[in-house]
Amino acid sequence: MLPIVNDKVKLSADSRERLAMFEDRFMIGENGQYNGMGHIIYACHVAFPLLITPELANLIWLNFKGYRQNNEAKTIRNIAVSDFLLSPLVRQVATGLFEVIPDIRTYLLYLLSSQTWFGMKGVEKFGVDNERLLVLAEFLKQYIATKASTGEKDFADFKDLNDVAWMAYLKPGQLTLKMAKSLQQEMSSSDRAGVIRLNAILEKVQHQYSAGIYVVQTNAIQDIKNLTSYSRGVARCSVGEKQLGDLATIS
C-alpha cells in the first residue's frame, strides 16, 4: 500500500482517491501482478517535469527504466508510459501536453527523494541522498536545450515551465532572480493574468520546498519563500513598482 508521508506533504481528498485508483489498477490488481513496483517507480520519475509530452515521457522511461529489487535487476515495462499519461494522476492541459496533479507531483517526488518506502519494499537506492533528482534535473535541462535548438513551434511555454523544474534543483538562486524580474515585467505591463500565472508557478516550487524535497542552501529557500509570499499579494492587488524592483535584486 502506498504510504502516508509526513504532515508537510498534504494531499487533497481528490488526490488521495486518484492515488488509490492508480494503486488498485497497477500495483495491487491483476495488472499489478505483472507491473510489480515498476509503475510507481516510473511515476515518481516522470513527475519531475512541470509539463510532459508523450515524447518526454517515453525518453524518461528509456533513460530510467532499470532498477534493482531484492538483489535482482528489473526493468519497468514500456506500457508504463501510456498507462501513466492516461491515469488519474495526470490531466491534459493542451493537445499533447500533460501535467501531474500538483500535490500528487509533490508526493511522488517526495517518495523518490526520501526512498524510505522503496527501501522497505526491497528496492535499492537510486543513488546517495537526492542524487536521482539531480540527475533528473540535468536530464531535463539537456532535453530542453536540445529541443530549443530545433526551433520547434509553440515551445516557449513548455520551456519556461520546465526551466523552473530543473533550476529549482540546480540553480535556485538564479531561478528566484529570474522569477522576480519576470514578475516586475508583468506588473510594468499591468498584465494581471501574467502575474497570476507566475504566482501559480512559484506556489508549485514553494510547495516542494515546504515538503523538504530540495537540498539547497537555506538562503535560496528563504528567497523563494519571500518571493512567493510577495507574488501572492501582488496577484491580489496592485503594488508600486519600487517594491517589486527591490525584489528583483534578490541574489
XYZ file of C-alpha atoms in Angstrom:
251
model
C 0.000 0.000 0.000
C 1.249 3.480 -0.846
C 2.466 5.202 2.315
C 1.042 8.179 4.166
C 4.006 10.528 4.395
C 4.783 13.389 6.747
C 2.458 16.298 7.509
C 4.391 18.565 5.144
C 3.173 16.615 2.108
C -0.519 17.389 2.075
C -2.867 15.572 -0.270
C -6.433 16.622 -1.008
C -9.209 14.047 -0.710
C -9.434 14.010 -4.511
C -5.698 13.330 -4.864
C -5.810 10.515 -2.301
C -8.623 8.933 -4.304
C -6.654 9.279 -7.539
C -3.608 7.608 -5.970
C -5.787 4.807 -4.626
C -7.192 4.210 -8.118
C -3.667 4.102 -9.574
C -2.556 1.680 -6.866
C -5.568 -0.599 -7.323
C -5.123 -0.815 -11.066
C -1.354 -1.027 -11.485
C 0.089 -2.246 -8.180
C -2.453 -4.473 -6.450
C -4.949 -5.779 -9.002
C -4.458 -8.164 -11.906
C -2.235 -5.679 -13.753
C -0.154 -5.220 -10.630
C 0.917 -8.851 -10.784
C 2.845 -8.006 -13.949
C 3.924 -4.470 -13.127
C 5.427 -5.008 -9.688
C 6.946 -1.763 -8.407
C 7.685 -0.561 -11.930
C 4.680 1.680 -12.488
C 5.070 3.647 -9.256
C 8.835 3.993 -9.744
C 8.207 5.314 -13.240
C 5.516 7.675 -11.929
C 7.991 9.151 -9.452
C 10.470 9.857 -12.253
C 8.092 11.193 -14.904
C 6.531 13.531 -12.323
C 9.706 15.630 -12.338
C 8.857 17.930 -15.303
C 6.111 20.512 -14.802
C 4.834 19.866 -18.318
C 5.032 16.482 -20.022
C 4.742 15.454 -23.657
C 4.444 11.831 -24.814
C 7.942 12.155 -26.287
C 9.428 13.336 -22.987
C 7.506 10.675 -21.050
C 8.957 7.987 -23.303
C 12.505 9.361 -23.035
C 12.272 9.323 -19.242
C 11.242 5.671 -19.432
C 14.154 4.870 -21.773
C 16.699 6.544 -19.506
C 15.366 5.449 -16.113
C 13.662 2.105 -16.770
C 16.080 -0.035 -14.771
C 16.004 -0.665 -11.027
C 17.072 -3.319 -8.567
C 14.808 -5.058 -6.089
C 15.849 -7.782 -3.663
C 19.258 -8.035 -5.388
C 17.611 -8.632 -8.768
C 17.807 -6.355 -11.817
C 14.375 -5.363 -13.071
C 13.037 -3.317 -15.980
C 9.939 -1.132 -15.989
C 7.561 -2.282 -18.729
C 7.164 0.208 -21.582
C 3.382 0.180 -21.160
C 4.002 2.284 -18.034
C 4.281 5.351 -20.286
C 0.785 5.188 -21.768
C -0.698 3.856 -18.532
C 0.646 6.883 -16.671
C -0.472 9.505 -19.211
C -3.974 8.020 -19.198
C -4.067 7.581 -15.419
C -5.975 9.724 -12.900
C -2.659 11.152 -11.656
C -2.415 13.267 -14.803
C -4.531 15.854 -16.558
C -4.249 17.104 -20.127
C -3.702 20.863 -20.330
C -3.427 21.195 -24.123
C -3.100 18.985 -27.179
C -0.192 16.664 -26.469
C 0.626 18.395 -23.159
C 0.057 16.920 -19.712
C 0.761 17.790 -16.101
C 0.713 15.747 -12.923
C -1.850 16.954 -10.367
C 0.322 19.402 -8.339
C 0.051 17.870 -4.860
C 0.412 14.373 -6.338
C 3.587 15.556 -8.083
C 4.986 16.714 -4.751
C 4.024 13.383 -3.161
C 5.709 11.326 -5.888
C 8.894 13.371 -5.786
C 8.947 13.069 -2.013
C 8.815 9.268 -2.332
C 11.727 9.390 -4.770
C 13.646 11.823 -2.589
C 13.266 10.032 0.757
C 13.487 6.487 -0.719
C 12.399 5.104 2.686
C 9.254 3.374 1.428
C 11.033 1.950 -1.606
C 13.700 0.551 0.708
C 11.018 -1.208 2.749
C 9.900 -2.895 -0.477
C 13.419 -4.119 -1.215
C 14.124 -1.529 -3.920
C 17.744 -0.418 -3.890
C 18.509 3.285 -3.549
C 18.583 5.474 -6.652
C 21.903 6.984 -5.630
C 23.004 8.822 -2.491
C 20.686 11.415 -0.922
C 18.928 13.340 -3.734
C 21.271 12.168 -6.463
C 18.474 10.802 -8.651
C 16.582 14.110 -8.508
C 19.725 15.988 -9.516
C 20.228 13.554 -12.396
C 16.624 14.143 -13.500
C 17.185 17.902 -13.319
C 20.282 17.650 -15.523
C 18.428 15.338 -17.924
C 15.552 17.814 -18.261
C 17.960 20.714 -18.723
C 19.728 18.921 -21.573
C 16.440 17.839 -23.157
C 15.153 21.424 -23.222
C 18.416 22.681 -24.697
C 18.237 20.079 -27.464
C 14.593 20.850 -28.246
C 15.225 24.593 -28.245
C 17.857 24.187 -30.942
C 15.283 22.667 -33.318
C 13.216 25.871 -33.419
C 10.028 23.944 -32.741
C 6.815 25.990 -32.718
C 4.792 26.537 -29.541
C 7.781 25.551 -27.409
C 8.062 28.690 -25.255
C 5.575 27.777 -22.509
C 6.899 24.224 -22.278
C 10.450 25.558 -21.943
C 9.586 28.249 -19.397
C 7.796 25.870 -17.045
C 10.366 23.104 -17.283
C 13.212 25.577 -16.838
C 11.608 26.220 -13.449
C 11.575 22.479 -12.714
C 15.307 21.917 -13.269
C 16.501 25.308 -11.978
C 14.773 24.707 -8.641
C 17.372 21.966 -8.083
C 20.461 23.141 -9.949
C 20.189 26.953 -9.916
C 17.739 28.021 -7.161
C 19.284 31.464 -6.728
C 19.099 32.191 -10.453
C 15.518 30.932 -10.516
C 14.473 33.379 -7.816
C 16.106 36.273 -9.654
C 14.548 35.230 -12.962
C 11.069 34.944 -11.452
C 11.396 38.279 -9.632
C 12.351 40.033 -12.882
C 9.502 38.321 -14.741
C 7.093 39.476 -12.048
C 8.413 43.017 -12.397
C 7.861 42.931 -16.157
C 4.296 41.645 -15.805
C 3.468 44.367 -13.293
C 5.016 47.053 -15.516
C 2.736 45.947 -18.351
C -0.284 45.762 -15.997
C -0.816 42.156 -17.049
C -2.749 40.713 -14.128
C -3.129 37.359 -15.899
C 0.648 37.144 -16.217
C 1.099 37.922 -12.527
C -1.393 35.226 -11.526
C 0.353 32.707 -13.793
C 3.762 33.481 -12.275
C 2.333 33.196 -8.788
C 0.915 29.756 -9.609
C 4.367 28.610 -10.767
C 6.036 29.971 -7.638
C 3.460 28.246 -5.449
C 4.445 24.897 -7.003
C 8.108 25.456 -6.156
C 7.250 26.704 -2.676
C 5.059 23.642 -2.092
C 8.039 21.382 -2.662
C 10.445 23.480 -0.599
C 7.951 23.221 2.261
C 7.861 19.437 1.827
C 11.633 19.318 2.282
C 12.323 17.743 -1.103
C 15.011 20.133 -2.280
C 18.533 20.114 -0.862
C 19.629 23.689 -1.488
C 21.149 26.483 0.578
C 18.913 27.905 3.290
C 19.144 31.448 1.928
C 17.937 30.266 -1.502
C 14.923 28.590 0.116
C 14.135 31.732 2.103
C 14.428 33.911 -1.016
C 11.912 31.814 -2.925
C 9.595 31.785 0.086
C 9.758 35.584 0.308
C 9.140 35.984 -3.411
C 6.216 33.561 -3.336
C 4.591 35.413 -0.446
C 5.082 38.689 -2.265
C 3.740 37.413 -5.579
C 0.693 36.066 -3.765
C -0.062 39.573 -2.563
C 0.695 41.117 -5.956
C -1.732 38.714 -7.593
C -4.466 40.016 -5.302
C -3.877 43.728 -5.586
C -1.747 46.337 -7.349
C 1.560 47.409 -5.803
C 4.186 50.032 -6.563
C 6.967 49.215 -8.999
C 9.636 50.278 -6.490
C 8.698 47.433 -4.133
C 8.812 44.976 -6.994
C 12.131 46.391 -8.144
C 13.568 45.740 -4.690
C 12.564 42.086 -5.001
C 14.326 41.806 -8.341
C 17.656 42.428 -6.568
C 17.463 39.103 -4.707
C 20.668 37.186 -5.312
